[in-house]
Short mmCIF file of C-alpha atoms in Angstrom, two decimals:
data_model
loop_
_atom_site.label_atom_id
_atom_site.label_comp_id
_atom_site.label_asym_id
_atom_site.label_seq_id
_atom_site.Cartn_x
_atom_site.Cartn_y
_atom_site.Cartn_z
CA MET Q 1 20.12 -125.31 58.10
CA LEU Q 2 22.63 -123.14 56.28
CA ARG Q 3 22.36 -119.37 56.45
CA PRO Q 4 22.50 -117.95 52.91
CA TRP Q 5 25.53 -115.76 53.49
CA LEU Q 6 27.56 -118.68 54.80
CA ARG Q 7 27.08 -121.05 51.87
CA TRP Q 8 29.73 -119.71 49.55
CA CYS Q 9 32.37 -118.79 52.03
CA ARG Q 10 35.49 -120.84 51.35
CA TRP Q 11 37.07 -120.14 54.71
CA LEU Q 12 34.55 -122.27 56.55
CA ARG Q 13 35.22 -125.78 57.70
CA PRO Q 14 32.74 -128.05 55.88
CA GLY Q 15 29.76 -129.06 57.94
CA THR Q 16 29.98 -126.39 60.64
CA ALA Q 17 27.74 -123.73 59.14
CA ARG Q 18 25.22 -122.93 61.85
CA VAL Q 19 27.32 -123.49 64.87
CA LEU Q 20 25.29 -123.69 68.04
CA LYS Q 21 25.57 -126.25 70.78
CA GLU Q 22 22.34 -127.92 69.60
CA ASN Q 23 23.95 -128.82 66.26
CA PHE Q 24 24.93 -132.44 66.57
CA GLY Q 25 25.91 -132.68 62.90
CA PHE Q 26 29.27 -134.05 61.91
CA ARG Q 27 32.24 -131.70 61.96
CA GLU Q 28 34.56 -132.76 59.17
CA LEU Q 29 37.75 -130.87 59.63
CA ALA Q 30 39.89 -130.35 56.56
CA SER Q 31 42.87 -129.37 58.72
CA SER Q 32 44.08 -130.70 62.05
CA VAL Q 33 41.75 -130.83 65.04
CA PRO Q 34 42.15 -127.91 67.46
CA PRO Q 35 44.26 -128.92 70.45
CA SER Q 36 41.55 -128.96 73.12
CA GLY Q 37 39.20 -131.48 71.50
CA SER Q 38 35.48 -131.18 72.25
CA THR Q 39 35.69 -129.44 75.66
CA SER Q 40 38.59 -128.68 77.99
CA PRO Q 41 38.68 -130.90 81.05
CA GLY Q 42 36.76 -129.20 83.85
CA ALA Q 43 35.00 -126.74 81.53
CA LEU Q 44 32.31 -124.86 83.35
CA ASN Q 45 28.80 -124.28 82.15
CA ILE Q 46 27.90 -121.07 83.92
CA PHE Q 47 25.96 -119.13 81.34
CA ASP Q 48 22.83 -120.02 79.42
CA ARG Q 49 24.01 -119.15 75.91
CA GLY Q 50 20.57 -119.64 74.41
CA LEU Q 51 19.17 -117.03 76.78
CA LYS Q 52 22.05 -114.65 76.09
CA ARG Q 53 21.26 -114.94 72.38
CA LYS Q 54 17.61 -114.08 73.07
CA GLN Q 55 18.62 -111.13 75.24
CA LYS Q 56 20.99 -109.74 72.63
CA ASN Q 57 18.37 -110.20 69.91
CA TRP Q 58 15.81 -108.38 72.05
CA ALA Q 59 18.26 -105.57 72.81
CA ALA Q 60 19.09 -105.18 69.11
CA LEU Q 61 15.40 -104.73 68.31
CA GLN Q 62 14.88 -101.87 70.78
CA PRO Q 63 13.40 -98.71 69.22
CA GLU Q 64 16.42 -96.49 69.94
CA PRO Q 65 19.49 -98.60 69.15
CA THR Q 66 22.03 -95.87 69.88
CA ARG Q 67 20.69 -95.11 73.35
CA PHE Q 68 22.60 -97.91 75.09
CA ASP Q 69 25.63 -97.97 72.82
CA TYR Q 70 27.85 -95.51 74.68
CA LEU Q 71 30.03 -98.05 76.46
CA ARG Q 72 30.57 -100.26 73.43
CA GLU Q 73 31.30 -97.22 71.24
CA GLU Q 74 33.95 -96.03 73.67
CA VAL Q 75 35.68 -99.40 73.98
CA GLY Q 76 35.33 -100.03 70.23
CA SER Q 77 37.17 -96.80 69.47
CA GLN Q 78 39.88 -97.70 72.01
CA ILE Q 79 40.42 -101.04 70.29
CA ALA Q 80 40.54 -99.35 66.88
CA ASP Q 81 43.23 -97.03 68.30
CA ARG Q 82 45.25 -100.04 69.38
CA VAL Q 83 44.91 -101.60 65.95
CA TYR Q 84 46.17 -98.36 64.37
CA ASP Q 85 49.12 -98.38 66.77
CA ILE Q 86 50.30 -101.65 65.25
CA ALA Q 87 52.40 -100.59 62.27
CA ARG Q 88 50.92 -103.11 59.89
CA ASP Q 89 47.92 -103.59 57.70
CA PHE Q 90 45.72 -106.65 57.87
CA PRO Q 91 44.22 -108.11 54.71
CA LEU Q 92 41.75 -110.29 56.62
CA ALA Q 93 40.29 -109.49 60.03
CA LEU Q 94 37.65 -111.00 62.31
CA ASP Q 95 35.50 -109.39 64.99
CA VAL Q 96 34.32 -111.92 67.57
CA GLY Q 97 31.09 -110.92 69.33
CA CYS Q 98 30.81 -107.76 67.27
CA GLY Q 99 27.33 -106.57 68.25
CA ARG Q 100 26.51 -103.87 65.74
CA GLY Q 101 30.12 -103.59 64.61
CA TYR Q 102 31.51 -100.89 66.88
CA ILE Q 103 35.14 -101.45 65.91
CA ALA Q 104 34.71 -101.57 62.13
CA GLN Q 105 33.27 -98.06 61.93
CA HIS Q 106 36.55 -96.56 63.20
CA LEU Q 107 38.87 -98.52 60.91
CA ASN Q 108 39.67 -97.74 57.30
CA LYS Q 109 40.19 -99.67 54.06
CA GLU Q 110 43.98 -99.17 54.10
CA THR Q 111 44.43 -100.96 57.43
CA ILE Q 112 41.91 -103.78 56.95
CA GLY Q 113 41.29 -105.47 53.62
CA LYS Q 114 38.25 -107.58 54.47
CA PHE Q 115 36.37 -107.77 57.71
CA PHE Q 116 34.37 -110.72 59.07
CA GLN Q 117 31.96 -109.98 61.88
CA THR Q 118 30.52 -112.73 64.01
CA ASP Q 119 27.93 -112.59 66.75
CA ILE Q 120 25.38 -114.96 68.22
CA ALA Q 121 22.53 -112.47 67.72
CA GLU Q 122 21.28 -112.13 64.15
CA ASN Q 123 19.36 -108.92 64.84
CA ALA Q 124 22.57 -107.16 65.84
CA LEU Q 125 24.25 -108.25 62.63
CA LYS Q 126 21.29 -107.05 60.58
CA ASN Q 127 21.50 -103.54 62.07
CA SER Q 128 25.26 -103.18 61.79
CA LEU Q 129 26.87 -99.75 61.63
CA GLU Q 130 28.24 -98.17 58.46
CA THR Q 131 31.84 -98.84 57.57
CA GLU Q 132 33.92 -98.40 54.44
CA ILE Q 133 35.59 -101.81 54.75
CA PRO Q 134 33.95 -104.72 52.88
CA THR Q 135 32.26 -106.71 55.64
CA PHE Q 136 30.80 -110.20 55.88
CA SER Q 137 28.48 -111.17 58.72
CA VAL Q 138 28.65 -114.67 60.14
CA LEU Q 139 26.31 -116.01 62.78
CA ALA Q 140 28.57 -117.94 65.13
CA ASP Q 141 29.13 -118.60 68.81
CA GLU Q 142 32.42 -117.31 70.27
CA GLU Q 143 33.24 -120.80 71.49
CA PHE Q 144 32.60 -122.55 68.17
CA LEU Q 145 34.22 -120.39 65.51
CA PRO Q 146 33.65 -121.97 62.10
CA PHE Q 147 36.97 -121.03 60.49
CA GLN Q 148 39.99 -123.01 59.39
CA GLU Q 149 43.42 -122.83 60.89
CA ASN Q 150 45.74 -119.96 59.94
CA THR Q 151 43.07 -117.82 58.34
CA PHE Q 152 43.11 -114.36 59.87
CA ASP Q 153 45.75 -111.69 60.23
CA LEU Q 154 43.83 -109.89 62.96
CA VAL Q 155 41.17 -110.95 65.44
CA VAL Q 156 39.46 -108.34 67.59
CA SER Q 157 36.94 -108.83 70.33
CA SER Q 158 35.18 -106.12 72.25
CA LEU Q 159 33.23 -106.78 75.44
CA SER Q 160 31.75 -110.14 74.57
CA LEU Q 161 34.14 -112.70 76.05
CA HIS Q 162 32.76 -112.22 79.57
CA TRP Q 163 29.69 -114.26 78.61
CA VAL Q 164 31.72 -117.18 77.29
CA ASN Q 165 31.46 -120.42 79.26
CA ASP Q 166 34.78 -121.94 78.31
CA LEU Q 167 37.16 -119.01 78.03
CA PRO Q 168 40.34 -121.12 77.66
CA ARG Q 169 38.80 -122.90 74.70
CA ALA Q 170 37.59 -119.66 73.11
CA LEU Q 171 41.08 -118.18 73.37
CA GLU Q 172 42.59 -121.37 71.97
CA GLN Q 173 40.20 -121.21 69.04
CA ILE Q 174 41.16 -117.61 68.38
CA HIS Q 175 44.81 -118.62 68.46
CA TYR Q 176 44.05 -121.50 66.10
CA ILE Q 177 42.39 -119.39 63.43
CA LEU Q 178 45.12 -116.75 63.47
CA LYS Q 179 47.92 -116.87 60.93
CA PRO Q 180 51.48 -117.05 62.26
CA ASP Q 181 52.48 -113.49 63.16
CA GLY Q 182 48.77 -112.69 63.50
CA VAL Q 183 47.56 -110.62 66.42
CA PHE Q 184 44.58 -110.75 68.77
CA VAL Q 185 43.41 -107.44 70.25
CA GLY Q 186 40.66 -107.87 72.81
CA ALA Q 187 38.77 -106.10 75.53
CA MET Q 188 36.61 -107.70 78.17
CA PHE Q 189 35.03 -106.71 81.45
CA GLY Q 190 37.15 -107.27 84.52
CA GLY Q 191 36.77 -108.13 88.19
CA ASP Q 192 35.72 -104.75 89.56
CA THR Q 193 32.98 -104.12 87.04
CA LEU Q 194 29.72 -103.02 88.63
CA TYR Q 195 31.03 -103.67 92.13
CA GLU Q 196 28.73 -100.95 93.48
CA LEU Q 197 25.67 -102.72 92.09
CA ARG Q 198 26.88 -106.08 93.31
CA CYS Q 199 27.51 -104.81 96.84
CA SER Q 200 24.25 -102.90 97.10
CA LEU Q 201 22.20 -105.85 95.97
CA GLN Q 202 24.10 -108.17 98.28
CA LEU Q 203 23.58 -105.97 101.33
CA ALA Q 204 19.95 -105.24 100.57
CA GLU Q 205 19.13 -108.87 99.91
CA THR Q 206 20.84 -109.97 103.12
CA GLU Q 207 18.95 -107.40 105.14
CA ARG Q 208 15.59 -107.97 103.51
CA GLU Q 209 15.62 -111.70 102.78
CA GLY Q 210 18.28 -113.17 105.04
CA GLY Q 211 20.59 -114.42 102.29
CA PHE Q 212 21.74 -113.39 98.86
CA SER Q 213 22.30 -114.89 95.45
CA PRO Q 214 24.64 -113.54 92.79
CA HIS Q 215 23.08 -111.01 90.44
CA VAL Q 216 26.24 -109.80 88.71
CA SER Q 217 28.07 -112.40 86.67
CA PRO Q 218 31.56 -113.56 87.69
CA PHE Q 219 34.45 -111.88 85.91
CA THR Q 220 37.98 -113.07 85.18
CA ALA Q 221 40.84 -111.77 87.31
CA VAL Q 222 43.66 -110.02 85.51
CA ASN Q 223 46.28 -112.60 86.58
CA ASP Q 224 44.14 -115.42 85.28
CA LEU Q 225 43.72 -113.63 81.99
CA GLY Q 226 47.46 -113.52 81.46
CA HIS Q 227 47.73 -117.22 82.25
CA LEU Q 228 44.87 -118.09 79.93
CA LEU Q 229 46.38 -116.20 77.04
CA GLY Q 230 49.71 -117.90 77.64
CA ARG Q 231 48.06 -121.29 77.85
CA ALA Q 232 46.23 -120.67 74.59
CA GLY Q 233 49.61 -120.26 72.92
CA PHE Q 234 49.82 -116.49 72.54
CA ASN Q 235 53.21 -114.80 72.51
CA THR Q 236 54.31 -111.36 73.65
CA LEU Q 237 51.25 -110.67 75.79
CA THR Q 238 50.06 -107.28 76.91
CA VAL Q 239 47.25 -106.96 79.43
CA ASP Q 240 46.26 -103.62 80.88
CA THR Q 241 43.25 -102.38 82.75
CA ASP Q 242 41.12 -99.32 82.24
CA GLU Q 243 38.25 -98.06 84.32
CA ILE Q 244 35.29 -96.25 82.89
CA GLN Q 245 32.97 -94.68 85.41
CA VAL Q 246 29.51 -93.77 84.19
CA ASN Q 247 27.16 -91.70 86.33
CA TYR Q 248 23.49 -92.58 86.45
CA PRO Q 249 20.55 -90.85 88.16
CA GLY Q 250 19.94 -93.97 90.23
CA MET Q 251 20.13 -97.75 90.40
CA PHE Q 252 16.95 -98.33 88.39
CA GLU Q 253 18.29 -96.37 85.44
CA LEU Q 254 21.52 -98.35 85.60
CA MET Q 255 19.63 -101.64 85.54
CA GLU Q 256 17.51 -100.48 82.62
CA ASP Q 257 20.62 -99.48 80.66
CA LEU Q 258 22.27 -102.82 81.36
CA GLN Q 259 19.22 -104.61 80.03
CA GLY Q 260 19.15 -102.35 76.97
CA MET Q 261 22.78 -103.21 76.26
CA GLY Q 262 21.92 -106.90 76.26
CA GLU Q 263 23.95 -107.41 79.44
CA SER Q 264 21.21 -108.93 81.58
CA ASN Q 265 22.13 -111.86 83.76
CA CYS Q 266 21.99 -115.23 82.09
CA SER Q 267 23.80 -117.48 84.58
CA TRP Q 268 22.16 -120.81 85.21
CA ASN Q 269 22.22 -120.12 88.96
CA ARG Q 270 20.45 -116.77 88.74
CA LYS Q 271 17.47 -116.21 90.94
CA ALA Q 272 14.33 -115.90 88.84
CA LEU Q 273 12.83 -113.12 90.92
CA LEU Q 274 14.11 -109.91 92.44
CA HIS Q 275 11.56 -108.59 94.90
CA ARG Q 276 10.44 -104.98 94.62
CA ASP Q 277 11.26 -104.49 98.30
CA THR Q 278 14.79 -105.72 97.71
CA MET Q 279 15.17 -103.47 94.67
CA LEU Q 280 13.95 -100.49 96.67
CA ALA Q 281 16.30 -101.32 99.52
CA ALA Q 282 19.22 -101.79 97.14
CA ALA Q 283 18.53 -98.46 95.43
CA ALA Q 284 18.54 -96.72 98.81
CA VAL Q 285 21.77 -98.44 99.86
CA TYR Q 286 23.44 -97.69 96.51
CA ARG Q 287 22.53 -94.03 96.79
CA GLU Q 288 23.75 -93.74 100.35
CA MET Q 289 27.00 -95.64 99.95
CA TYR Q 290 28.22 -94.52 96.55
CA ARG Q 291 26.53 -91.33 95.44
CA ASN Q 292 28.49 -88.45 93.99
CA SER Q 293 28.31 -84.88 95.22
CA ASP Q 294 25.78 -83.96 92.52
CA GLY Q 295 23.36 -86.70 93.54
CA SER Q 296 24.10 -89.13 90.73
CA VAL Q 297 25.41 -92.61 91.38
CA PRO Q 298 28.52 -93.99 89.68
CA ALA Q 299 28.88 -97.39 88.05
CA THR Q 300 32.37 -98.66 87.40
CA TYR Q 301 33.22 -100.68 84.33
CA GLN Q 302 36.68 -102.18 84.52
CA ILE Q 303 37.96 -103.12 81.09
CA TYR Q 304 40.91 -105.43 80.49
CA HIS Q 305 42.66 -104.74 77.20
CA MET Q 306 44.77 -107.58 75.90
CA ILE Q 307 47.07 -108.06 72.93
CA GLY Q 308 48.55 -111.43 72.01
CA TRP Q 309 50.59 -112.55 69.01
CA LYS Q 310 50.75 -115.92 67.31
CA TYR Q 311 54.27 -117.19 67.12
CA HIS Q 312 56.34 -116.53 64.03
CA ASP Q 313 60.08 -116.86 63.46
CA SER Q 314 60.45 -113.16 62.74
CA GLN Q 315 59.26 -112.23 66.24
CA ALA Q 316 61.78 -111.25 68.88
CA ARG Q 317 62.69 -114.10 71.17
CA PRO Q 318 64.31 -114.06 74.61
CA ALA Q 319 68.10 -114.28 74.17
CA GLU Q 320 70.10 -117.40 75.05
CA ARG Q 321 71.29 -117.68 78.63
CA GLY Q 322 74.86 -116.55 78.94
CA SER Q 323 74.86 -114.50 75.75
CA ALA Q 324 74.98 -111.12 77.55
CA THR Q 325 77.84 -108.82 76.56
CA VAL Q 326 77.27 -106.06 79.15
CA SER Q 327 76.29 -106.32 82.79
CA PHE Q 328 73.60 -104.35 84.62
CA GLY Q 329 76.30 -103.07 86.95
CA GLU Q 330 77.66 -100.97 84.13
CA LEU Q 331 74.42 -98.98 83.79
CA GLY Q 332 75.50 -96.36 86.30
CA LYS Q 333 78.79 -95.86 84.49
CA LEU Q 334 76.91 -95.56 81.18
CA ASN Q 335 75.01 -92.39 82.24
CA LEU Q 336 78.14 -90.66 83.52
CA THR Q 337 80.03 -91.31 80.30
CA SER Q 338 77.24 -89.88 78.08
CA GLN Q 339 76.90 -86.78 80.30
CA GLY Q 340 80.63 -86.31 80.11
CA LYS Q 341 80.49 -86.50 76.32
CA ASP Q 342 77.65 -83.93 76.12
CA SER Q 343 79.51 -81.44 78.23
CA GLN Q 344 82.54 -81.63 76.01
CA MET V 1 5.02 -115.95 72.51
CA SER V 2 4.64 -112.60 74.21
CA GLY V 3 1.84 -111.37 71.94
CA ASN V 4 1.88 -107.61 71.49
CA GLY V 5 3.85 -106.93 74.69
CA ALA V 6 1.07 -104.98 76.39
CA VAL V 7 1.56 -106.57 79.80
CA TRP V 8 5.30 -106.04 79.69
CA ARG V 9 4.87 -102.39 78.71
CA ARG V 10 2.37 -101.78 81.53
CA VAL V 11 4.58 -103.37 84.16
CA ARG V 12 7.66 -101.61 82.81
CA SER V 13 5.93 -98.20 82.87
CA ARG V 14 5.14 -98.74 86.55
CA PHE V 15 8.74 -99.73 87.12
CA ARG V 16 9.98 -96.63 85.31
CA ALA V 17 8.17 -94.47 87.84
CA PHE V 18 10.15 -95.99 90.74
CA PRO V 19 12.97 -93.41 90.67
CA GLU V 20 10.48 -90.53 91.03
CA HIS V 21 8.80 -92.16 94.03
CA LEU V 22 12.19 -92.88 95.56
CA ALA V 23 13.20 -89.28 95.06
CA ALA V 24 10.14 -88.24 97.07
CA CYS V 25 11.42 -90.26 100.03
CA GLU V 26 14.90 -88.85 100.32
CA ALA V 27 15.10 -88.74 104.12
CA GLU V 28 13.83 -92.26 104.72
CA ALA V 29 16.14 -93.64 102.01
CA VAL V 30 19.13 -91.92 103.62
CA ALA V 31 18.18 -93.29 107.04
CA TYR V 32 17.87 -96.83 105.71
CA GLY V 33 21.09 -96.54 103.72
CA LYS V 34 22.99 -95.28 106.77
CA CYS V 35 21.65 -98.14 108.87
CA VAL V 36 22.82 -100.76 106.38
CA GLN V 37 26.13 -99.00 105.85
CA ALA V 38 26.75 -98.92 109.59
CA SER V 39 26.51 -102.70 109.71
CA THR V 40 29.33 -103.00 107.18
CA ALA V 41 31.76 -101.24 109.51
CA PRO V 42 34.27 -103.52 111.27
CA GLY V 43 32.52 -105.23 114.14
CA GLY V 44 29.08 -104.85 112.60
CA ARG V 45 27.04 -107.81 111.44
CA LEU V 46 24.27 -107.62 108.88
CA SER V 47 21.36 -109.94 109.58
CA LYS V 48 17.81 -110.19 108.34
CA ASP V 49 15.55 -107.30 109.37
CA LEU V 50 18.37 -105.46 111.09
CA CYS V 51 17.01 -102.20 109.66
CA ALA V 52 13.37 -103.29 109.46
CA ARG V 53 12.06 -100.11 111.08
CA GLU V 54 13.86 -97.81 108.66
CA PHE V 55 12.77 -99.95 105.74
CA ALA V 56 9.14 -99.94 106.88
CA ALA V 57 9.26 -96.13 106.94
CA LEU V 58 10.85 -96.05 103.49
CA ARG V 59 8.33 -98.47 102.06
CA SER V 60 5.28 -96.67 103.43
CA CYS V 61 6.61 -93.35 102.08
CA PHE V 62 7.27 -94.99 98.71
CA VAL V 63 3.79 -96.55 98.55
CA THR V 64 2.22 -93.20 99.45
CA ALA V 65 4.15 -91.49 96.68
CA ALA V 66 3.13 -94.21 94.23
CA LYS V 67 -0.55 -93.99 95.19
CA LYS V 68 -0.45 -90.21 94.91
CA SER V 69 0.98 -90.32 91.41
CA LEU V 70 -1.48 -93.04 90.42
CA LYS V 71 -4.42 -90.93 91.61
CA GLY V 72 -2.93 -87.75 90.17
CA GLY V 73 -2.02 -89.41 86.85
CA SER V 74 -5.20 -91.38 86.22
#
């Protein structure tokens, strides 16, 4: 079933319009098949993507859409800053997992010619934020991007890759759809995110029920992220971490905000029930172990920012071995000579 | 599938009152929290019902606060 706004788009591969895992239709590829084939060997299936879609749709329909947007707004503006830092303009850009389009609202027409926004939740795309750039919304899963090779000058992704099952494949797809000398600017949640919540729930569940099951989804480690980007074919990588600490009145408010953001747990191995006793115990433990001096409790969001380039001949390459003309040993002498010149 | 969402709203409104009831039981919550935190120190071992007494006190205080607000509210 084709969505109306996809029908005319000439950048789509034929036959891959509504790309969800349930679509067993033929994928006729006009260009070469992406390197990984159907799934990478050993791909994990950790997250229930259908449920994540329902959760994001539900969150997008909440009465006050801006109430839970603070984190995405902040990271969206940071990504827009990074895009501005690149001294180039991008005729065609893509936002993977855009939500309501938090990055597009900070960018201007001079930097980005046309903007494609994709998300798995149609309600989020319907309520997208105002932007001056001409935008096209595409309903697509991050792991099954329906675009041809060498299409986009810029791909951005803000806080949506942590729900992707096969992250290597998603990064490879992003690399595939980028033009040579195209750039990927992304942000995703990192290992230390919500460690206070994770620890409190773990301790409370152990004390109350005798064992514990994971309630906070697993995150990628920063070393692995670098390796994944390299494996996907990206050049000149930059990965840095940032920590945002948000203070909440208590654990219950934090959990409500996480649900409002569409960040509820959707792992296949999640426990269906969290007992009220366990929740009460966890709230007490959270307050005691982590509270601030003013009585609020902090929640840490660790964000990994990454930038990767698709190879192009014009990019700087490491020099040939043995082509050095000066040695490191001369560095010390270099400073003395310049100081001597200045004093003269 | 969920109809008009009345059940969800009712349950969620009860859940939204949890922080108030917890705030009314500050001392018991601190005692329970300290007990669990003590078990995380090196040499401590957290097992089921290690802090059962403190939790029982916390829970009874919480239930009292909830009943009071229910009576007072309705």
